[in-house]
PDB file of C-alpha atoms in Angstrom:
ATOM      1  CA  UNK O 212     -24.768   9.276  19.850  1.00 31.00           C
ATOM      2  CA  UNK O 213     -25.883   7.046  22.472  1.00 36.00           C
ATOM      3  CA  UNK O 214     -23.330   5.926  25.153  1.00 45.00           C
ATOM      4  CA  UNK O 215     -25.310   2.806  25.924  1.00 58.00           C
ATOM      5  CA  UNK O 216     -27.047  -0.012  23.452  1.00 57.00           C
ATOM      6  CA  UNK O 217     -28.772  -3.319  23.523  1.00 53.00           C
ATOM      7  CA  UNK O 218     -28.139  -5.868  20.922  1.00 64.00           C
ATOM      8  CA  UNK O 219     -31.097  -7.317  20.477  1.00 78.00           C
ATOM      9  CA  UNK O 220     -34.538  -5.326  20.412  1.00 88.00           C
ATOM     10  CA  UNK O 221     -36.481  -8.505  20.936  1.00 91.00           C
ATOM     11  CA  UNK O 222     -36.375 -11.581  22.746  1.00 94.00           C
ATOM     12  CA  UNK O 223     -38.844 -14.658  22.756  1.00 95.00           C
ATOM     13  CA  UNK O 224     -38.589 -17.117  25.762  1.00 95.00           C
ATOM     14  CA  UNK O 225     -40.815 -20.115  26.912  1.00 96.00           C
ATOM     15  CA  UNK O 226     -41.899 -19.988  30.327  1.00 96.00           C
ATOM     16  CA  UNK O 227     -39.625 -22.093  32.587  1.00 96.00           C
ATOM     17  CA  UNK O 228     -36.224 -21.103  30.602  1.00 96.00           C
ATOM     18  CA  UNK O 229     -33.585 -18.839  31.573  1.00 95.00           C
ATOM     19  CA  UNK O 230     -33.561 -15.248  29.547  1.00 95.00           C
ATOM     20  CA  UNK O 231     -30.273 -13.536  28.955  1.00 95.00           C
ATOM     21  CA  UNK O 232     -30.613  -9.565  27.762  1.00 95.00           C
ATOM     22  CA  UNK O 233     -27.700  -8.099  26.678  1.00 94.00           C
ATOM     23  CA  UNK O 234     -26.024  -4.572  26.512  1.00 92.00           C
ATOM     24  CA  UNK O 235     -22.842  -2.928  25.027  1.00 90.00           C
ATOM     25  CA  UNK O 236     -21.991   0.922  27.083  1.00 86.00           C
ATOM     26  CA  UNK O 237     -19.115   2.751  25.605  1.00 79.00           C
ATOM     27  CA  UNK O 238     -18.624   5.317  28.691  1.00 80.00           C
ATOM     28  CA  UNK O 239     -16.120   3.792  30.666  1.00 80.00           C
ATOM     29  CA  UNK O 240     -16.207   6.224  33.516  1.00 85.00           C
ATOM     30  CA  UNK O 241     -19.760   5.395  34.679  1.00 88.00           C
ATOM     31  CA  UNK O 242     -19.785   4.054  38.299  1.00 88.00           C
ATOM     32  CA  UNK O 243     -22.891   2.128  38.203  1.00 91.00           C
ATOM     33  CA  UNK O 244     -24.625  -0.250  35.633  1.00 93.00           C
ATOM     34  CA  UNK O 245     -28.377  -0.786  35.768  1.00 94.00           C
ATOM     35  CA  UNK O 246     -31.401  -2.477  34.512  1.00 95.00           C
ATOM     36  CA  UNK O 247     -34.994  -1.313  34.510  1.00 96.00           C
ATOM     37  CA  UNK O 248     -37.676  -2.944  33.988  1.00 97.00           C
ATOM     38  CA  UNK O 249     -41.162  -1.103  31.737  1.00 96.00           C
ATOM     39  CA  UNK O 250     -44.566  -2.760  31.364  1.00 95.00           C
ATOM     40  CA  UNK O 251     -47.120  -1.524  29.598  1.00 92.00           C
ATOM     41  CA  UNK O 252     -48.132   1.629  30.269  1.00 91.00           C
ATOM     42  CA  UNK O 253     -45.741   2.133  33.442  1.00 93.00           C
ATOM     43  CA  UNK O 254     -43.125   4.005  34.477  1.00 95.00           C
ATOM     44  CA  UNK O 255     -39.397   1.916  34.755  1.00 95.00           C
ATOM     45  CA  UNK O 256     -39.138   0.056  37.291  1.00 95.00           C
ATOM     46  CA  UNK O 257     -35.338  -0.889  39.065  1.00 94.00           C
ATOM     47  CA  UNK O 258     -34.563  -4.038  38.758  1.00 95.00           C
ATOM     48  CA  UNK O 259     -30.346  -4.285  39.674  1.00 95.00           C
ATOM     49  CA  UNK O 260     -27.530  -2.517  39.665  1.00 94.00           C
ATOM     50  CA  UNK O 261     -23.691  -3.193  39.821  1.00 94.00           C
ATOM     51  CA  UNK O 262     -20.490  -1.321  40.669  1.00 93.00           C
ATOM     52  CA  UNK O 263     -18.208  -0.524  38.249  1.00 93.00           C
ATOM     53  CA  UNK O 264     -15.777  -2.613  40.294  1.00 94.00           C
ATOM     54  CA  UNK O 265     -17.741  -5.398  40.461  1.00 95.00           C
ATOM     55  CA  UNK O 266     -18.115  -8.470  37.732  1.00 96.00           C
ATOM     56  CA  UNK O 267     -21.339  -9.944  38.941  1.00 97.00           C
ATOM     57  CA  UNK O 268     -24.361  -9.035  41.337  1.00 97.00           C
ATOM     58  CA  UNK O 269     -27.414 -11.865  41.949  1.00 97.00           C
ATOM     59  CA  UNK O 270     -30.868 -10.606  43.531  1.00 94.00           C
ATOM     60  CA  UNK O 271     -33.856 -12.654  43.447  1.00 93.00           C
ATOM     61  CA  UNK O 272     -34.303 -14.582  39.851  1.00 96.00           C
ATOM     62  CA  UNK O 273     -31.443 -12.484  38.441  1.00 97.00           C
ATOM     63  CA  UNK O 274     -28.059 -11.845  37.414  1.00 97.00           C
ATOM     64  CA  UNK O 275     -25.941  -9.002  36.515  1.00 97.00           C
ATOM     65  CA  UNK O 276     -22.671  -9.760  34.781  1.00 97.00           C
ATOM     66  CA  UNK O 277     -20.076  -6.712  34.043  1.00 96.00           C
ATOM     67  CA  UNK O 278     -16.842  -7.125  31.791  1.00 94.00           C
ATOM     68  CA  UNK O 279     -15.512  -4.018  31.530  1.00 91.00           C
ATOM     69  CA  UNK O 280     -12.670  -5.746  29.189  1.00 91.00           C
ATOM     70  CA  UNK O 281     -15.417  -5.387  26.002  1.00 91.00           C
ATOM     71  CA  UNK O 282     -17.770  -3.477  28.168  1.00 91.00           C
ATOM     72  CA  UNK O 283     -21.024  -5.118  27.912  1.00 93.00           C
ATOM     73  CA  UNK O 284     -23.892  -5.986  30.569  1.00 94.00           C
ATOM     74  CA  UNK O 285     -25.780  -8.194  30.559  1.00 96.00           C
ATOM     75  CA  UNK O 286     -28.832  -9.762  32.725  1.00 97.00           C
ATOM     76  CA  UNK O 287     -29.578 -12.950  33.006  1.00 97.00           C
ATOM     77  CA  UNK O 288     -33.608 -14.031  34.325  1.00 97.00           C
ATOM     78  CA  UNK O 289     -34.071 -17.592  35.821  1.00 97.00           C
ATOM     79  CA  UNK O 290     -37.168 -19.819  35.662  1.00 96.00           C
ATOM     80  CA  UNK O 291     -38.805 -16.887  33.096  1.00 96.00           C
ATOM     81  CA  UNK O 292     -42.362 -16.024  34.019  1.00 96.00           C
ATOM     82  CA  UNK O 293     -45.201 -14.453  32.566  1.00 96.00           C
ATOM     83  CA  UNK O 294     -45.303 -11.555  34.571  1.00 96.00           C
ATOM     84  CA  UNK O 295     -41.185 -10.993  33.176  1.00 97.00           C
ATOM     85  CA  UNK O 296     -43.151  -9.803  29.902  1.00 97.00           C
ATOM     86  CA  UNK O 297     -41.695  -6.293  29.738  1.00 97.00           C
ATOM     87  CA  UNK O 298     -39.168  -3.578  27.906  1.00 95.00           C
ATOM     88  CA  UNK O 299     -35.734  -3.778  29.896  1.00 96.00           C
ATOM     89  CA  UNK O 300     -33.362  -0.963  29.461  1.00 94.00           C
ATOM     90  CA  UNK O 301     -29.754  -1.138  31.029  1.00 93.00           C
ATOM     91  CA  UNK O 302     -28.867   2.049  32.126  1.00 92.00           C
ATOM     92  CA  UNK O 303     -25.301   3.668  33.406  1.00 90.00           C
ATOM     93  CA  UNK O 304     -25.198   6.630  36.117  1.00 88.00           C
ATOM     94  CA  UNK O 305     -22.144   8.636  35.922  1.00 82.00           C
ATOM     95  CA  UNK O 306     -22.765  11.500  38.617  1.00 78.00           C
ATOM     96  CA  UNK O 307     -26.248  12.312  39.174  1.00 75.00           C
ATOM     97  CA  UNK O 308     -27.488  11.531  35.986  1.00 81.00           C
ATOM     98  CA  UNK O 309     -28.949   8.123  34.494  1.00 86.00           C
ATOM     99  CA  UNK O 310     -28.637   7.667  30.558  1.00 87.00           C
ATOM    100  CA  UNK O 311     -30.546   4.538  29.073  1.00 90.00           C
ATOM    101  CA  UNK O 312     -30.024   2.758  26.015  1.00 87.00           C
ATOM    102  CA  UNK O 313     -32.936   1.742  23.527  1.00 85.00           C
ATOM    103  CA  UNK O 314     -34.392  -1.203  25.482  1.00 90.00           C
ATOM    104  CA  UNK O 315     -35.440  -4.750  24.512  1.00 93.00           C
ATOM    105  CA  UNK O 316     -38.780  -6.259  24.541  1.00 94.00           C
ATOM    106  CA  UNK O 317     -38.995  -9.494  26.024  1.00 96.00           C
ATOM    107  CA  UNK O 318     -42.223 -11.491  25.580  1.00 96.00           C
ATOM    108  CA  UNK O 319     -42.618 -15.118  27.334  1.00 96.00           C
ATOM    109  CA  UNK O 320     -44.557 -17.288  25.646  1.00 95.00           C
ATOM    110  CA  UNK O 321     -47.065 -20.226  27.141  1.00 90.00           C
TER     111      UNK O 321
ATOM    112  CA  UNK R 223     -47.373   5.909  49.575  1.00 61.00           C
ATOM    113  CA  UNK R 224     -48.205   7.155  46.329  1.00 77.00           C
ATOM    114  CA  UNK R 225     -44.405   8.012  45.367  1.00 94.00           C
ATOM    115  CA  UNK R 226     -44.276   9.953  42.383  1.00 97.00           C
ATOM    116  CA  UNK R 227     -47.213  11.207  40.921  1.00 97.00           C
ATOM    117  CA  UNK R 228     -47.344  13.227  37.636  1.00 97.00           C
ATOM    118  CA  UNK R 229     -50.454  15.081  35.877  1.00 97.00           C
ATOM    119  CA  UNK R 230     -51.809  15.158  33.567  1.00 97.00           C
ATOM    120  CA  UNK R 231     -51.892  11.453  32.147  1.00 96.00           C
ATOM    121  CA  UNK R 232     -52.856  12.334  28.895  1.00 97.00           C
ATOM    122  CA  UNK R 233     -52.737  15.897  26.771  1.00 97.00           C
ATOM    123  CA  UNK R 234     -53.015  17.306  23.330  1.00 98.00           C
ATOM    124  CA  UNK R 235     -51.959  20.469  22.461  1.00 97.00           C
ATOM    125  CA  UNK R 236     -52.193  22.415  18.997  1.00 98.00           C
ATOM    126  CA  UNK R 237     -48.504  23.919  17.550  1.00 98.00           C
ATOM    127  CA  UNK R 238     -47.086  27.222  19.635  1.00 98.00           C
ATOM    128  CA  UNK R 239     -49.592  26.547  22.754  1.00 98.00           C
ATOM    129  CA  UNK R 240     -47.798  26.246  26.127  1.00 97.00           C
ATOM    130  CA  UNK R 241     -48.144  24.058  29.122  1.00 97.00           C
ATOM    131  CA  UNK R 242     -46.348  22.682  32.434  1.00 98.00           C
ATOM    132  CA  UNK R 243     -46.433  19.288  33.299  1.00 98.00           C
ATOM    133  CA  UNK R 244     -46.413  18.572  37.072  1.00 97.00           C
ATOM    134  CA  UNK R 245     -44.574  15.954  39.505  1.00 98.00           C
ATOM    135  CA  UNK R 246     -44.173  15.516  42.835  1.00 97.00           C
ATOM    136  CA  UNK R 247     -42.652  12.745  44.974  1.00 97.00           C
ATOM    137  CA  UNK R 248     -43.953  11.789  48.462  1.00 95.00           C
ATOM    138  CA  UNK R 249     -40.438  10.224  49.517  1.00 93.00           C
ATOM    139  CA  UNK R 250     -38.136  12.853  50.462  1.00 92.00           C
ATOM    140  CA  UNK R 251     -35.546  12.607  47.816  1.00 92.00           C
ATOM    141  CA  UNK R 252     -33.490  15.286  46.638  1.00 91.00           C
ATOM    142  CA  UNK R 253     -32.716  14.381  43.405  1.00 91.00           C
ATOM    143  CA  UNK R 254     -35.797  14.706  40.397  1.00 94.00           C
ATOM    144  CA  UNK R 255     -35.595  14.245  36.986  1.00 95.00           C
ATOM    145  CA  UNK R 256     -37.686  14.679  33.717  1.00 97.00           C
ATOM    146  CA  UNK R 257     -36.882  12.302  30.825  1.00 97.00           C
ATOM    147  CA  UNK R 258     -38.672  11.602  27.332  1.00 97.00           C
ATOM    148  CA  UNK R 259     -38.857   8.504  25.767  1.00 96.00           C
ATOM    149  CA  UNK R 260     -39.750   8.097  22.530  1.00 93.00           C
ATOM    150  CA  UNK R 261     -40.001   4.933  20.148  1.00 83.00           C
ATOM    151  CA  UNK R 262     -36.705   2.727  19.947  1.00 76.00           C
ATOM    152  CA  UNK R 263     -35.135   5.894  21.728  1.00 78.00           C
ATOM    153  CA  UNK R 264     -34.883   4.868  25.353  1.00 84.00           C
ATOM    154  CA  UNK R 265     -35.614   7.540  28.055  1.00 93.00           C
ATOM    155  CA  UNK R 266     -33.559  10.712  27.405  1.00 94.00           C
ATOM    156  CA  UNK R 267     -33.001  13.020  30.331  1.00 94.00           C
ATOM    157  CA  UNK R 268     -34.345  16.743  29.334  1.00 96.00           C
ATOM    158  CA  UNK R 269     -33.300  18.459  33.035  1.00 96.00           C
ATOM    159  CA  UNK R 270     -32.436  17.385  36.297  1.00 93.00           C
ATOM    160  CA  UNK R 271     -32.258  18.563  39.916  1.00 93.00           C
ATOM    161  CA  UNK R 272     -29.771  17.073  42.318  1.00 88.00           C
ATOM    162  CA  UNK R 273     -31.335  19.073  45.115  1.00 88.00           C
ATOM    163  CA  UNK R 274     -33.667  21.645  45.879  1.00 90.00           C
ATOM    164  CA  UNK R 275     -32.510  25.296  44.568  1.00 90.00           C
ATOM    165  CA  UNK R 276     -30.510  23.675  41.856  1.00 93.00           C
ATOM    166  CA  UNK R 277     -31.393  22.889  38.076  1.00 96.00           C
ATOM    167  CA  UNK R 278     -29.209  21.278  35.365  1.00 94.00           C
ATOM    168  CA  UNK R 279     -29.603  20.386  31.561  1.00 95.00           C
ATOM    169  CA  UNK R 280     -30.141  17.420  30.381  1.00 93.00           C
ATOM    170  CA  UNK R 281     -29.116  15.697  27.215  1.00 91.00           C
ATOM    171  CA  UNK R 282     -31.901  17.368  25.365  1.00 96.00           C
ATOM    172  CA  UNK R 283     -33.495  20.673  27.026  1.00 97.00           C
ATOM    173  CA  UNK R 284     -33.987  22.599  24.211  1.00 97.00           C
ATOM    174  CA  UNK R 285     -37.314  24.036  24.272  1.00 97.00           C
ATOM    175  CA  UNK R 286     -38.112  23.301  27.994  1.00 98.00           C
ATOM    176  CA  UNK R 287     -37.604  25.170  30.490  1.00 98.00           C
ATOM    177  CA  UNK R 288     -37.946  23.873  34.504  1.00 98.00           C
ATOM    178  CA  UNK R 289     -39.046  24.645  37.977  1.00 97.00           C
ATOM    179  CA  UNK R 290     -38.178  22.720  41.280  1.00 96.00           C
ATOM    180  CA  UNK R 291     -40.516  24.660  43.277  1.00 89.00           C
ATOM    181  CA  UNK R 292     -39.627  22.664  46.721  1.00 95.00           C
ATOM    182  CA  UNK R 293     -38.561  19.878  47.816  1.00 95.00           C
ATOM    183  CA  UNK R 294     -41.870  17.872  46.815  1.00 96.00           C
ATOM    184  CA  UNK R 295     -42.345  19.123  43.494  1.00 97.00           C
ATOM    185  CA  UNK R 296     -40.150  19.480  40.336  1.00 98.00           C
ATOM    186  CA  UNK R 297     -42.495  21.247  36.804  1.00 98.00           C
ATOM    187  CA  UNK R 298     -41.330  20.847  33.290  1.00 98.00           C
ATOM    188  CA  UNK R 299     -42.360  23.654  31.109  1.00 98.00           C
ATOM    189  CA  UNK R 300     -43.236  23.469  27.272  1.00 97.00           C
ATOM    190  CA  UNK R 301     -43.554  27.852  26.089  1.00 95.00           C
ATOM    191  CA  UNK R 302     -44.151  26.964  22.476  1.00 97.00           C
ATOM    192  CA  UNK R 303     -45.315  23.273  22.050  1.00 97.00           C
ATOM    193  CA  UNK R 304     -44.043  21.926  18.369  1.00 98.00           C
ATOM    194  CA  UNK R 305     -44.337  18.265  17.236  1.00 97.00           C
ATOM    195  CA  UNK R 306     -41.026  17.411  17.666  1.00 97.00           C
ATOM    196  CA  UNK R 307     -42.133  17.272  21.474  1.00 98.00           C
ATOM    197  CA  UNK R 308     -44.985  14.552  21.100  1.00 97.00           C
ATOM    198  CA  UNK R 309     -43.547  12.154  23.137  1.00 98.00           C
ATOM    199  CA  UNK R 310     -44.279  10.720  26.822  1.00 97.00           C
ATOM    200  CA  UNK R 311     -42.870  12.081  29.689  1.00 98.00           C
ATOM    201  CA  UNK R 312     -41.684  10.603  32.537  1.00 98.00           C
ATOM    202  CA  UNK R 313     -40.783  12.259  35.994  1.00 98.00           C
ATOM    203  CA  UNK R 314     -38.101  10.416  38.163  1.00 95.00           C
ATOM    204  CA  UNK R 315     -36.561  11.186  41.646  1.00 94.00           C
ATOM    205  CA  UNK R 316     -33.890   9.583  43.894  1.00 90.00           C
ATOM    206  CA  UNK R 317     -31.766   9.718  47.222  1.00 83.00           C
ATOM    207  CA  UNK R 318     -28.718  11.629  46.043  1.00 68.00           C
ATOM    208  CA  UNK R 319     -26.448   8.121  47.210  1.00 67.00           C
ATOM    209  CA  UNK R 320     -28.808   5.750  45.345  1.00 68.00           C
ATOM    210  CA  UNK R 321     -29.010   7.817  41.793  1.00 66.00           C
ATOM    211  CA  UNK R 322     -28.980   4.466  39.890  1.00 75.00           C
ATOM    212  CA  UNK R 323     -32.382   3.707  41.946  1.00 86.00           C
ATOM    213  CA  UNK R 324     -34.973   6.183  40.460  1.00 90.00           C
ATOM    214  CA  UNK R 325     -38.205   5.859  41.220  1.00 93.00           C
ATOM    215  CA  UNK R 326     -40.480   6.727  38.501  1.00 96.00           C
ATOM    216  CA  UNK R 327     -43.855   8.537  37.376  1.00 97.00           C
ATOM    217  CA  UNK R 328     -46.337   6.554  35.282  1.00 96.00           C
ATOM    218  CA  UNK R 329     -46.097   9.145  32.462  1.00 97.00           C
ATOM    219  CA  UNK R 330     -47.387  11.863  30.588  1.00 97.00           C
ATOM    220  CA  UNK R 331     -48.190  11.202  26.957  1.00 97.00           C
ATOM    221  CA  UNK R 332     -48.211  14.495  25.166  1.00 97.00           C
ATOM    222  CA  UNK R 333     -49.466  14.771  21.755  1.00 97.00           C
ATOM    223  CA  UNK R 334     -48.637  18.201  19.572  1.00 98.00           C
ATOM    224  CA  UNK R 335     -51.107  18.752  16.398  1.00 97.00           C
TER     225      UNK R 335
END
């Protein structure tokens, strides 16, 4: 089965709030955490990753937060946009290989 | 910088033909990858190659086969299509230190009839 799963395969959001996507991994020998980002018809895109030895990582608009206790990831969007319309998969890299969980659609609504 | 290109975009193929999809990457990475994502699936990784001259199985290779021809250029090879394989295709690569920062393809979708 899969080593890494979203809980939600949806999310709505008005534009302005804050979006939090979640994820559960199982494999708790992966070294990095990670979440893409799909639109339409694209390839994944990176978004932000995280250490296994870290608990939280901020880039621009968002927020990665790792506890390892119940291992679960989760990102967290600020001031959601239009243009954050997309599929997000987290993802976990244990050597040189990526495995991605089932993704969740996020659509941002006017 | 085009980064990694795949062809075709789009193909159908009837049941038992054979084809090779084709990717290369302009950045000088190492590592390439072919995954396959299919509805509510995620992307799945078929083969991989951390580095030129090397090849490795995936989660699901059955049925593929795969070439990394040079540094540039990594094929993924379908001998007998079936319809199990309809699915898009997308090729990946990445500096061997920064695996969990692929850079990906814009896909092959790949219809079997």
């Amino acid at each position: 089965g899969e080593s890494v799963g979203l809980h939600l395969p949806t999310l709505s959001v008005q534009e302005g709030d804050n979006s939090i996507i979640n994820c559960a991994y199982s494999n708790s020998a992966s070294d990095y955490f990670i979440w893409y980002k799909q639109e339409s018809g694209k390839g994944p895109q990176f978004i932000i990753d995280i250490r296994s030895n870290m608990d939280k990582r901020q880039g621009q608009r968002v927020t990665v937060l790792l506890n390892k206790t119940v291992k679960h990831l989760s990102l967290q969007i600020a001031a959601t946009q239009p243009g954050d319309s997309a599929v997000y998969f987290c993802a976990e890299k244990s050597d040189y290989k990526l495995s991605f969980g089932a993704g969740t659609t996020v659509t941002v609504r006017a | 910088n085009a980064g990694v290109t795949q062809t075709p975009k789009f193909q159908v193929l009837k049941t038992g033909q054979s084809m090779t999809l084709q990717c290369a990457q302009d950045m000088n990475h190492n590592s390439m990858y072919w995954y396959r994502q299919d509805p509510g699936m995620g992307l799945r990784l078929i083969y991989y190659s951390a580095s030129e001259g090397t090849t490795d199985k995936g989660e699901v290779p059955n049925g593929y086969n795969v070439s990394r021809l040079n540094k540039r250029e990594f094929s993924l090879r379908l001998e007998s299509a079936a319809p199990s394989q309809t699915s898009v295709y997308f090729c990946a690569s990445s500096v061997p230190g920064l695996v969990s920062e692929a850079f990906f393809g814009q896909g092959t979708r790949l219809t079997v009839v």
